[in-house]
Amino acid sequence: MEERFAIFGDILYADEDMEIREFKDSYLIVNGTKVSGIQRSRPNGMVVHDYGGMLVIPGLTDLHLHAPQYQFAGLFMDEELLQWLERHTFPEEGRYADLDYAKKAYSIFTSDLLKSETTRFSIFATIHKDASLMLSQMLEEKGFSGYVGKVNMDMNSPDYLCEDTRDSIESTLSYIEGMKRFENIRPIITPRFIPSCSPGLLKELAGISKEKGLPVQSHLDENLSEIEWVKELVPESRNYSDAYRMMGLWGEEKTIMAHVVWPDDEEMNMLENRNIFVAHSPSSNSNLSSGIAPIRKMLERRINVALATDVAGGSSLSILRMATHAIEVSKLYHRLVDEKSRPLTFREAFYMASLGGGRFFGSTGSFIPGYDADVVVLDSSSIHTTLYDEISLAERLELYAYRCAGRPVAAKFIKGRKVL
Amino acid sequence: MEERFAIFGDILYADEDMEIREFKDSYLIVNGTKVSGIQRSRPNGMVVHDYGGMLVIPGLTDLHLHAPQYQFAGLFMDEELLQWLERHTFPEEGRYADLDYAKKAYSIFTSDLLKSETTRFSIFATIHKDASLMLSQMLEEKGFSGYVGKVNMDMNSPDYLCEDTRDSIESTLSYIEGMKRFENIRPIITPRFIPSCSPGLLKELAGISKEKGLPVQSHLDENLSEIEWVKELVPESRNYSDAYRMMGLWGEEKTIMAHVVWPDDEEMNMLENRNIFVAHSPSSNSNLSSGIAPIRKMLERRINVALATDVAGGSSLSILRMATHAIEVSKLYHRLVDEKSRPLTFREAFYMASLGGGRFFGSTGSFIPGYDADVVVLDSSSIHTTLYDEISLAERLELYAYRCAGRPVAAKFIKGRKVL
């Protein structure tokens, strides 16, 4: 890899204060795998990738998506969570026992993900160790960096997706071992959710996470029926979060909790644990009639919130679309649920899409010097408007997000390597 | 124009019962400007437009959009209706006094609209007669069919957009006269909304509508502050709808009321007037923090409901995106407002996007024999999924709507004429 190079274009990123920093016609200087700075003058003695007139932003982060569900993203949307799981999600996930099928489906998924704005992710695969390793290998080969979890399920699941507890643990350990061959794709402990994992399994997974220092991901407070079910299953817990806590899975290591649509007051306090990241999935929460997560309240408490597509609850791989969708539903929350909860603004949504999620992975999601050089280039030349020359770069990004999100990106770099 | 021709592909349309009819690998036979039927066997002695493997659907209908706002569609989204009007919408509309600007801006608008799924529309222009005629001419030249209204405003508006009442009437009459030169683009009476029109103006407009048999379009019950304002302005009215009724503008002629987010019980009864069409604008109603319209309840009462983009409250010209958005917000309404209100289904949304709105224009929006041959072709070849061969045509359309809505269509016919 060349040591130093530059990326030229209209550069933007969100900083720690959720402000958007803008650098028109500037050079992003990359040193190896890291950002070293931004300058107006053309640098000497290095390769320049010229994206003049295009928007150069940090790679975005998808903190929750189900790779095996991508084949039916945008289908079967007339159903609610628990029915949708039984009728479509579980049968489709069952097919990944067949490695030929997995290869075909994951090829489509990884190709499409490469064209999206996402550079980092935390993925749910299936219970199948071999297919999950295959997915990880494909992602590694495409140049991605992120987490892939082999899913654990040992109860309340259809036969073909229900593991024996012992097998589930052993298969997880073997998966973790197998993942050692990858440089950038790492394992994450992935109990599906409380209803599909026995307490014994959850506690063993907590032990593995702690022993090996591995992060954890699961689902929390997505749907009212699901919450009732958890109450029945773990009657001694004070709430859903407390059920995870009792199993040793509450932020002992870095943890992603997906959805968090219906946290009670005590759970809101518990979410202030700095190891917990909320993966906000506005499209999925609309599509599955789950509700609207109280994101403004979380931001006010400085809870870590990032955006997620939750494919296939969400139908799009575009985190930029999630940004505008997060704003939209926050406006409906403001109007219909709690007038005091101000709508999210574009700069806040962009922060959650980039640096807010990037912090889960270390130093990525911004162009602060020293951060990983994860870069995405957006071509807005198909947008025609008389106002284009009058508006700021942040407004151009807003325009692109509302009008073009979901289109293939023009270029992508991950850790300084050009992957698209 | 050739007398008879055929369009080959995977044909779908919604019928009067809101069911989706499917015809795989079939021929839509067009006779002049009308649909004559659908058949499986290749017809003899006529030209065949071959869109094998693509989806062939009726042209969609956009019952409410503001052409002069298109230049800032997807911008300034962090504001609510009344502030957004003052800061962005009115200043931009003011620029259409300048015909050079209007020409530039409306060229962009009409080109982009041609690429959308829309074939029929009812458009708000501005108060400017000449720019509105220019817009109509451009639309006519592109081959469109539909309504364009010169807007009326004679109070509570910035100076540069506030007409003298007499001038407003005369300019409207002159506009109607000027529109006679077009074959397919027709005028529609367009008082902006109650707050920007004096009772005198509204009553005269009602008289013109009645005398000339012209349809009417305006805004209704979009925003809570707006509703309060109407109450102050017309204190003797029982509600917003009643204010229009008092002015003679309640369904005397065919009428579009945009939004209708907050109708009270009496207004729901009044909406059963068969001449009134509700233009449901789910994106705009989210973007401007307006709320969620009770569409399920309207459908249950057999109120006419169609979809609308409400550009630039909505940021997209895609009615197919409005279809999925209508479903999404109906799910949030079900969860957050009224559990008894079942979410909309895809087939219902597709009906509203096509035949539901088409009925405003006469016989369009479906492939029932005798209907206008308004046809749109969607190319789903960029969608890769292992399930594609297993799913029905209706499911392929759902997939396209969730994943691709907003992309340029592959071909378009209006009244039997190929326009794209």
mmCIF file of N, CA and C in Angstrom, chain A residues 316-416:
data_model
loop_
_atom_site.group_PDB
_atom_site.id
_atom_site.type_symbol
_atom_site.label_atom_id
_atom_site.label_comp_id
_atom_site.label_asym_id
_atom_site.label_seq_id
_atom_site.Cartn_x
_atom_site.Cartn_y
_atom_site.Cartn_z
ATOM 1 N N SER A 316 -33.519 -1.412 3.412
ATOM 2 C CA SER A 316 -32.421 -0.765 2.696
ATOM 3 C C SER A 316 -31.110 -0.939 3.443
ATOM 4 N N LEU A 317 -30.009 -1.046 2.695
ATOM 5 C CA LEU A 317 -28.683 -1.106 3.301
ATOM 6 C C LEU A 317 -28.098 0.289 3.526
ATOM 7 N N SER A 318 -28.878 1.330 3.221
ATOM 8 C CA SER A 318 -28.341 2.686 3.277
ATOM 9 C C SER A 318 -28.486 3.326 4.660
ATOM 10 N N ILE A 319 -27.352 3.576 5.302
ATOM 11 C CA ILE A 319 -27.384 4.253 6.601
ATOM 12 C C ILE A 319 -27.762 5.725 6.429
ATOM 13 N N LEU A 320 -27.443 6.284 5.283
ATOM 14 C CA LEU A 320 -27.850 7.664 5.030
ATOM 15 C C LEU A 320 -29.374 7.769 4.955
ATOM 16 N N ARG A 321 -30.010 6.747 4.424
ATOM 17 C CA ARG A 321 -31.472 6.739 4.453
ATOM 18 C C ARG A 321 -31.974 6.600 5.888
ATOM 19 N N MET A 322 -31.266 5.818 6.689
ATOM 20 C CA MET A 322 -31.658 5.700 8.106
ATOM 21 C C MET A 322 -31.559 7.054 8.800
ATOM 22 N N ALA A 323 -30.586 7.854 8.379
ATOM 23 C CA ALA A 323 -30.431 9.183 8.994
ATOM 24 C C ALA A 323 -31.677 10.031 8.756
ATOM 25 N N THR A 324 -32.144 10.079 7.518
ATOM 26 C CA THR A 324 -33.342 10.885 7.259
ATOM 27 C C THR A 324 -34.568 10.229 7.883
ATOM 28 N N HIS A 325 -34.578 8.911 7.903
ATOM 29 C CA HIS A 325 -35.722 8.217 8.513
ATOM 30 C C HIS A 325 -35.752 8.455 10.027
ATOM 31 N N ALA A 326 -34.579 8.502 10.643
ATOM 32 C CA ALA A 326 -34.523 8.792 12.083
ATOM 33 C C ALA A 326 -35.099 10.177 12.368
ATOM 34 N N ILE A 327 -34.790 11.132 11.485
ATOM 35 C CA ILE A 327 -35.336 12.484 11.654
ATOM 36 C C ILE A 327 -36.863 12.449 11.510
ATOM 37 N N GLU A 328 -37.332 11.785 10.468
ATOM 38 C CA GLU A 328 -38.774 11.719 10.220
ATOM 39 C C GLU A 328 -39.538 11.153 11.411
ATOM 40 N N VAL A 329 -39.087 10.010 11.905
ATOM 41 C CA VAL A 329 -39.855 9.410 13.001
ATOM 42 C C VAL A 329 -39.705 10.225 14.291
ATOM 43 N N SER A 330 -38.576 10.912 14.450
ATOM 44 C CA SER A 330 -38.433 11.765 15.646
ATOM 45 C C SER A 330 -39.442 12.911 15.606
ATOM 46 N N LYS A 331 -39.798 13.360 14.406
ATOM 47 C CA LYS A 331 -40.810 14.406 14.263
ATOM 48 C C LYS A 331 -42.189 13.863 14.617
ATOM 49 N N LEU A 332 -42.449 12.637 14.230
ATOM 50 C CA LEU A 332 -43.740 12.032 14.586
ATOM 51 C C LEU A 332 -43.808 11.763 16.089
ATOM 52 N N TYR A 333 -42.659 11.376 16.664
ATOM 53 C CA TYR A 333 -42.609 11.181 18.126
ATOM 54 C C TYR A 333 -42.928 12.497 18.839
ATOM 55 N N HIS A 334 -42.297 13.560 18.370
ATOM 56 C CA HIS A 334 -42.541 14.898 18.912
ATOM 57 C C HIS A 334 -44.015 15.259 18.808
ATOM 58 N N ARG A 335 -44.633 14.999 17.683
ATOM 59 C CA ARG A 335 -46.016 15.389 17.462
ATOM 60 C C ARG A 335 -47.011 14.475 18.181
ATOM 61 N N LEU A 336 -46.722 13.173 18.197
ATOM 62 C CA LEU A 336 -47.743 12.220 18.647
ATOM 63 C C LEU A 336 -47.517 11.648 20.037
ATOM 64 N N VAL A 337 -46.269 11.692 20.506
ATOM 65 C CA VAL A 337 -45.977 11.020 21.776
ATOM 66 C C VAL A 337 -45.582 12.013 22.861
ATOM 67 N N ASP A 338 -44.633 12.873 22.578
ATOM 68 C CA ASP A 338 -44.118 13.771 23.608
ATOM 69 C C ASP A 338 -43.652 15.073 22.965
ATOM 70 N N GLU A 339 -44.471 16.083 23.098
ATOM 71 C CA GLU A 339 -44.185 17.354 22.435
ATOM 72 C C GLU A 339 -42.868 17.957 22.915
ATOM 73 N N LYS A 340 -42.481 17.632 24.145
ATOM 74 C CA LYS A 340 -41.236 18.195 24.689
ATOM 75 C C LYS A 340 -39.989 17.578 24.053
ATOM 76 N N SER A 341 -40.166 16.449 23.412
ATOM 77 C CA SER A 341 -39.027 15.793 22.775
ATOM 78 C C SER A 341 -38.805 16.406 21.389
ATOM 79 N N ARG A 342 -37.793 17.282 21.294
ATOM 80 C CA ARG A 342 -37.541 17.973 20.026
ATOM 81 C C ARG A 342 -37.110 16.990 18.939
ATOM 82 N N PRO A 343 -37.540 17.267 17.701
ATOM 83 C CA PRO A 343 -37.107 16.411 16.588
ATOM 84 C C PRO A 343 -35.591 16.414 16.445
ATOM 85 N N LEU A 344 -35.049 15.332 15.929
ATOM 86 C CA LEU A 344 -33.623 15.292 15.601
ATOM 87 C C LEU A 344 -33.351 16.218 14.418
ATOM 88 N N THR A 345 -32.167 16.759 14.386
ATOM 89 C CA THR A 345 -31.772 17.592 13.253
ATOM 90 C C THR A 345 -30.847 16.784 12.343
ATOM 91 N N PHE A 346 -30.616 17.317 11.160
ATOM 92 C CA PHE A 346 -29.780 16.586 10.209
ATOM 93 C C PHE A 346 -28.370 16.372 10.752
ATOM 94 N N ARG A 347 -27.831 17.409 11.415
ATOM 95 C CA ARG A 347 -26.453 17.240 11.902
ATOM 96 C C ARG A 347 -26.384 16.163 12.998
ATOM 97 N N GLU A 348 -27.427 16.073 13.809
ATOM 98 C CA GLU A 348 -27.437 15.016 14.826
ATOM 99 C C GLU A 348 -27.544 13.630 14.186
ATOM 100 N N ALA A 349 -28.385 13.532 13.170
ATOM 101 C CA ALA A 349 -28.545 12.237 12.503
ATOM 102 C C ALA A 349 -27.254 11.832 11.793
ATOM 103 N N PHE A 350 -26.588 12.812 11.187
ATOM 104 C CA PHE A 350 -25.333 12.506 10.500
ATOM 105 C C PHE A 350 -24.268 12.063 11.515
ATOM 106 N N TYR A 351 -24.272 12.711 12.658
ATOM 107 C CA TYR A 351 -23.353 12.285 13.719
ATOM 108 C C TYR A 351 -23.603 10.815 14.104
ATOM 109 N N MET A 352 -24.885 10.482 14.325
ATOM 110 C CA MET A 352 -25.200 9.099 14.725
ATOM 111 C C MET A 352 -24.806 8.102 13.646
ATOM 112 N N ALA A 353 -24.909 8.540 12.377
ATOM 113 C CA ALA A 353 -24.598 7.666 11.240
ATOM 114 C C ALA A 353 -23.094 7.457 11.064
ATOM 115 N N SER A 354 -22.314 8.363 11.617
ATOM 116 C CA SER A 354 -20.862 8.300 11.378
ATOM 117 C C SER A 354 -20.094 8.122 12.689
ATOM 118 N N LEU A 355 -19.805 9.223 13.359
ATOM 119 C CA LEU A 355 -18.976 9.131 14.562
ATOM 120 C C LEU A 355 -19.693 8.424 15.722
ATOM 121 N N GLY A 356 -21.000 8.634 15.833
ATOM 122 C CA GLY A 356 -21.759 7.996 16.922
ATOM 123 C C GLY A 356 -21.611 6.486 16.895
ATOM 124 N N GLY A 357 -21.686 5.910 15.715
ATOM 125 C CA GLY A 357 -21.482 4.468 15.575
ATOM 126 C C GLY A 357 -20.013 4.115 15.502
ATOM 127 N N GLY A 358 -19.233 4.996 14.907
ATOM 128 C CA GLY A 358 -17.814 4.715 14.716
ATOM 129 C C GLY A 358 -17.099 4.459 16.027
ATOM 130 N N ARG A 359 -17.567 5.114 17.087
ATOM 131 C CA ARG A 359 -16.913 4.968 18.382
ATOM 132 C C ARG A 359 -16.972 3.540 18.923
ATOM 133 N N PHE A 360 -17.940 2.751 18.403
ATOM 134 C CA PHE A 360 -17.976 1.347 18.815
ATOM 135 C C PHE A 360 -16.744 0.598 18.326
ATOM 136 N N PHE A 361 -16.204 1.037 17.189
ATOM 137 C CA PHE A 361 -15.116 0.302 16.536
ATOM 138 C C PHE A 361 -13.740 0.845 16.902
ATOM 139 N N GLY A 362 -13.702 1.925 17.639
ATOM 140 C CA GLY A 362 -12.434 2.563 17.959
ATOM 141 C C GLY A 362 -12.452 3.959 17.405
ATOM 142 N N SER A 363 -11.443 4.326 16.609
ATOM 143 C CA SER A 363 -11.374 5.674 16.046
ATOM 144 C C SER A 363 -11.735 5.637 14.573
ATOM 145 N N THR A 364 -13.022 5.658 14.313
ATOM 146 C CA THR A 364 -13.474 5.747 12.924
ATOM 147 C C THR A 364 -14.782 6.525 12.889
ATOM 148 N N GLY A 365 -15.185 6.968 11.707
ATOM 149 C CA GLY A 365 -16.443 7.700 11.570
ATOM 150 C C GLY A 365 -16.262 9.207 11.567
ATOM 151 N N SER A 366 -15.015 9.670 11.554
ATOM 152 C CA SER A 366 -14.759 11.098 11.482
ATOM 153 C C SER A 366 -13.415 11.307 10.797
ATOM 154 N N PHE A 367 -13.092 12.552 10.453
ATOM 155 C CA PHE A 367 -11.797 12.843 9.829
ATOM 156 C C PHE A 367 -10.872 13.576 10.786
ATOM 157 N N ILE A 368 -11.108 13.384 12.070
ATOM 158 C CA ILE A 368 -10.193 13.907 13.067
ATOM 159 C C ILE A 368 -8.828 13.238 12.835
ATOM 160 N N PRO A 369 -7.727 14.002 12.840
ATOM 161 C CA PRO A 369 -6.417 13.394 12.595
ATOM 162 C C PRO A 369 -6.160 12.197 13.530
ATOM 163 N N GLY A 370 -5.647 11.136 12.947
ATOM 164 C CA GLY A 370 -5.394 9.922 13.715
ATOM 165 C C GLY A 370 -6.505 8.900 13.594
ATOM 166 N N TYR A 371 -7.636 9.308 13.065
ATOM 167 C CA TYR A 371 -8.735 8.356 12.884
ATOM 168 C C TYR A 371 -8.460 7.451 11.686
ATOM 169 N N ASP A 372 -9.089 6.281 11.687
ATOM 170 C CA ASP A 372 -8.947 5.364 10.553
ATOM 171 C C ASP A 372 -9.447 6.041 9.281
ATOM 172 N N ALA A 373 -8.731 5.827 8.195
ATOM 173 C CA ALA A 373 -9.119 6.435 6.916
ATOM 174 C C ALA A 373 -10.212 5.606 6.251
ATOM 175 N N ASP A 374 -11.426 5.695 6.832
ATOM 176 C CA ASP A 374 -12.634 5.096 6.252
ATOM 177 C C ASP A 374 -13.378 6.224 5.552
ATOM 178 N N VAL A 375 -13.459 6.123 4.245
ATOM 179 C CA VAL A 375 -13.941 7.261 3.446
ATOM 180 C C VAL A 375 -14.941 6.784 2.401
ATOM 181 N N VAL A 376 -16.001 7.564 2.234
ATOM 182 C CA VAL A 376 -16.986 7.258 1.207
ATOM 183 C C VAL A 376 -17.176 8.501 0.342
ATOM 184 N N VAL A 377 -17.291 8.297 -0.962
ATOM 185 C CA VAL A 377 -17.482 9.413 -1.892
ATOM 186 C C VAL A 377 -18.878 9.314 -2.508
ATOM 187 N N LEU A 378 -19.608 10.421 -2.430
ATOM 188 C CA LEU A 378 -20.983 10.461 -2.937
ATOM 189 C C LEU A 378 -21.043 11.382 -4.146
ATOM 190 N N ASP A 379 -21.600 10.879 -5.226
ATOM 191 C CA ASP A 379 -21.692 11.666 -6.454
ATOM 192 C C ASP A 379 -23.101 12.251 -6.560
ATOM 193 N N SER A 380 -23.179 13.554 -6.389
ATOM 194 C CA SER A 380 -24.494 14.189 -6.423
ATOM 195 C C SER A 380 -24.784 14.821 -7.779
ATOM 196 N N SER A 381 -24.027 14.411 -8.802
ATOM 197 C CA SER A 381 -24.200 15.098 -10.097
ATOM 198 C C SER A 381 -25.540 14.814 -10.750
ATOM 199 N N SER A 382 -26.254 13.798 -10.289
ATOM 200 C CA SER A 382 -27.581 13.553 -10.863
ATOM 201 C C SER A 382 -28.646 14.473 -10.266
ATOM 202 N N ILE A 383 -28.283 15.212 -9.211
ATOM 203 C CA ILE A 383 -29.234 16.155 -8.618
ATOM 204 C C ILE A 383 -29.135 17.481 -9.355
ATOM 205 N N HIS A 384 -30.216 17.904 -9.920
ATOM 206 C CA HIS A 384 -30.242 19.207 -10.583
ATOM 207 C C HIS A 384 -31.133 20.135 -9.783
ATOM 208 N N THR A 385 -30.584 21.245 -9.351
ATOM 209 C CA THR A 385 -31.381 22.275 -8.712
ATOM 210 C C THR A 385 -30.710 23.619 -8.932
ATOM 211 N N THR A 386 -31.525 24.625 -9.140
ATOM 212 C CA THR A 386 -31.012 25.991 -9.336
ATOM 213 C C THR A 386 -30.276 26.497 -8.106
ATOM 214 N N LEU A 387 -30.514 25.861 -6.957
ATOM 215 C CA LEU A 387 -29.937 26.361 -5.704
ATOM 216 C C LEU A 387 -28.564 25.787 -5.397
ATOM 217 N N TYR A 388 -28.106 24.850 -6.240
ATOM 218 C CA TYR A 388 -26.933 24.066 -5.858
ATOM 219 C C TYR A 388 -25.721 24.931 -5.513
ATOM 220 N N ASP A 389 -25.529 25.988 -6.270
ATOM 221 C CA ASP A 389 -24.343 26.817 -6.021
ATOM 222 C C ASP A 389 -24.504 27.728 -4.805
ATOM 223 N N GLU A 390 -25.736 27.871 -4.313
ATOM 224 C CA GLU A 390 -25.988 28.782 -3.190
ATOM 225 C C GLU A 390 -25.873 28.107 -1.829
ATOM 226 N N ILE A 391 -25.916 26.792 -1.818
ATOM 227 C CA ILE A 391 -26.047 26.111 -0.526
ATOM 228 C C ILE A 391 -24.709 25.607 -0.002
ATOM 229 N N SER A 392 -24.680 25.380 1.308
ATOM 230 C CA SER A 392 -23.455 24.921 1.974
ATOM 231 C C SER A 392 -23.216 23.437 1.673
ATOM 232 N N LEU A 393 -22.035 22.977 1.996
ATOM 233 C CA LEU A 393 -21.753 21.552 1.816
ATOM 234 C C LEU A 393 -22.658 20.688 2.680
ATOM 235 N N ALA A 394 -22.926 21.143 3.900
ATOM 236 C CA ALA A 394 -23.813 20.362 4.772
ATOM 237 C C ALA A 394 -25.205 20.264 4.145
ATOM 238 N N GLU A 395 -25.635 21.347 3.500
ATOM 239 C CA GLU A 395 -26.933 21.299 2.828
ATOM 240 C C GLU A 395 -26.897 20.389 1.603
ATOM 241 N N ARG A 396 -25.762 20.355 0.923
ATOM 242 C CA ARG A 396 -25.649 19.420 -0.209
ATOM 243 C C ARG A 396 -25.731 17.969 0.274
ATOM 244 N N LEU A 397 -25.132 17.746 1.415
ATOM 245 C CA LEU A 397 -25.199 16.391 1.970
ATOM 246 C C LEU A 397 -26.638 16.048 2.369
ATOM 247 N N GLU A 398 -27.326 17.012 2.965
ATOM 248 C CA GLU A 398 -28.735 16.804 3.329
ATOM 249 C C GLU A 398 -29.550 16.486 2.063
ATOM 250 N N LEU A 399 -29.304 17.263 1.016
ATOM 251 C CA LEU A 399 -29.984 17.069 -0.265
ATOM 252 C C LEU A 399 -29.732 15.653 -0.786
ATOM 253 N N TYR A 400 -28.464 15.245 -0.762
ATOM 254 C CA TYR A 400 -28.119 13.908 -1.234
ATOM 255 C C TYR A 400 -28.828 12.850 -0.378
ATOM 256 N N ALA A 401 -28.813 13.062 0.935
ATOM 257 C CA ALA A 401 -29.409 12.076 1.839
ATOM 258 C C ALA A 401 -30.896 11.904 1.552
ATOM 259 N N TYR A 402 -31.604 13.018 1.364
ATOM 260 C CA TYR A 402 -33.045 12.912 1.125
ATOM 261 C C TYR A 402 -33.366 12.394 -0.276
ATOM 262 N N ARG A 403 -32.543 12.773 -1.262
ATOM 263 C CA ARG A 403 -32.905 12.414 -2.634
ATOM 264 C C ARG A 403 -32.220 11.174 -3.181
ATOM 265 N N CYS A 404 -31.011 10.890 -2.717
ATOM 266 C CA CYS A 404 -30.220 9.852 -3.387
ATOM 267 C C CYS A 404 -29.805 8.689 -2.499
ATOM 268 N N ALA A 405 -30.043 8.775 -1.197
ATOM 269 C CA ALA A 405 -29.565 7.702 -0.324
ATOM 270 C C ALA A 405 -30.020 6.357 -0.868
ATOM 271 N N GLY A 406 -29.114 5.404 -0.855
ATOM 272 C CA GLY A 406 -29.446 4.080 -1.351
ATOM 273 C C GLY A 406 -28.820 3.819 -2.716
ATOM 274 N N ARG A 407 -28.409 4.877 -3.405
ATOM 275 C CA ARG A 407 -27.720 4.656 -4.675
ATOM 276 C C ARG A 407 -26.289 4.198 -4.410
ATOM 277 N N PRO A 408 -25.682 3.500 -5.348
ATOM 278 C CA PRO A 408 -24.295 3.071 -5.157
ATOM 279 C C PRO A 408 -23.385 4.278 -4.919
ATOM 280 N N VAL A 409 -22.462 4.142 -4.005
ATOM 281 C CA VAL A 409 -21.510 5.232 -3.760
ATOM 282 C C VAL A 409 -20.480 5.254 -4.898
ATOM 283 N N ALA A 410 -19.786 6.384 -5.037
ATOM 284 C CA ALA A 410 -18.843 6.541 -6.154
ATOM 285 C C ALA A 410 -17.486 5.895 -5.855
ATOM 286 N N ALA A 411 -17.106 5.877 -4.593
ATOM 287 C CA ALA A 411 -15.838 5.251 -4.207
ATOM 288 C C ALA A 411 -15.864 4.982 -2.715
ATOM 289 N N LYS A 412 -15.017 4.071 -2.281
ATOM 290 C CA LYS A 412 -14.976 3.729 -0.853
ATOM 291 C C LYS A 412 -13.569 3.299 -0.464
ATOM 292 N N PHE A 413 -13.110 3.795 0.673
ATOM 293 C CA PHE A 413 -11.823 3.403 1.248
ATOM 294 C C PHE A 413 -12.069 2.899 2.665
ATOM 295 N N ILE A 414 -11.395 1.820 3.031
ATOM 296 C CA ILE A 414 -11.478 1.337 4.410
ATOM 297 C C ILE A 414 -10.054 1.167 4.941
ATOM 298 N N LYS A 415 -9.779 1.798 6.052
ATOM 299 C CA LYS A 415 -8.426 1.808 6.616
ATOM 300 C C LYS A 415 -7.387 2.140 5.555
ATOM 301 N N GLY A 416 -7.687 3.147 4.772
ATOM 302 C CA GLY A 416 -6.739 3.619 3.779
ATOM 303 C C GLY A 416 -6.656 2.794 2.511
#
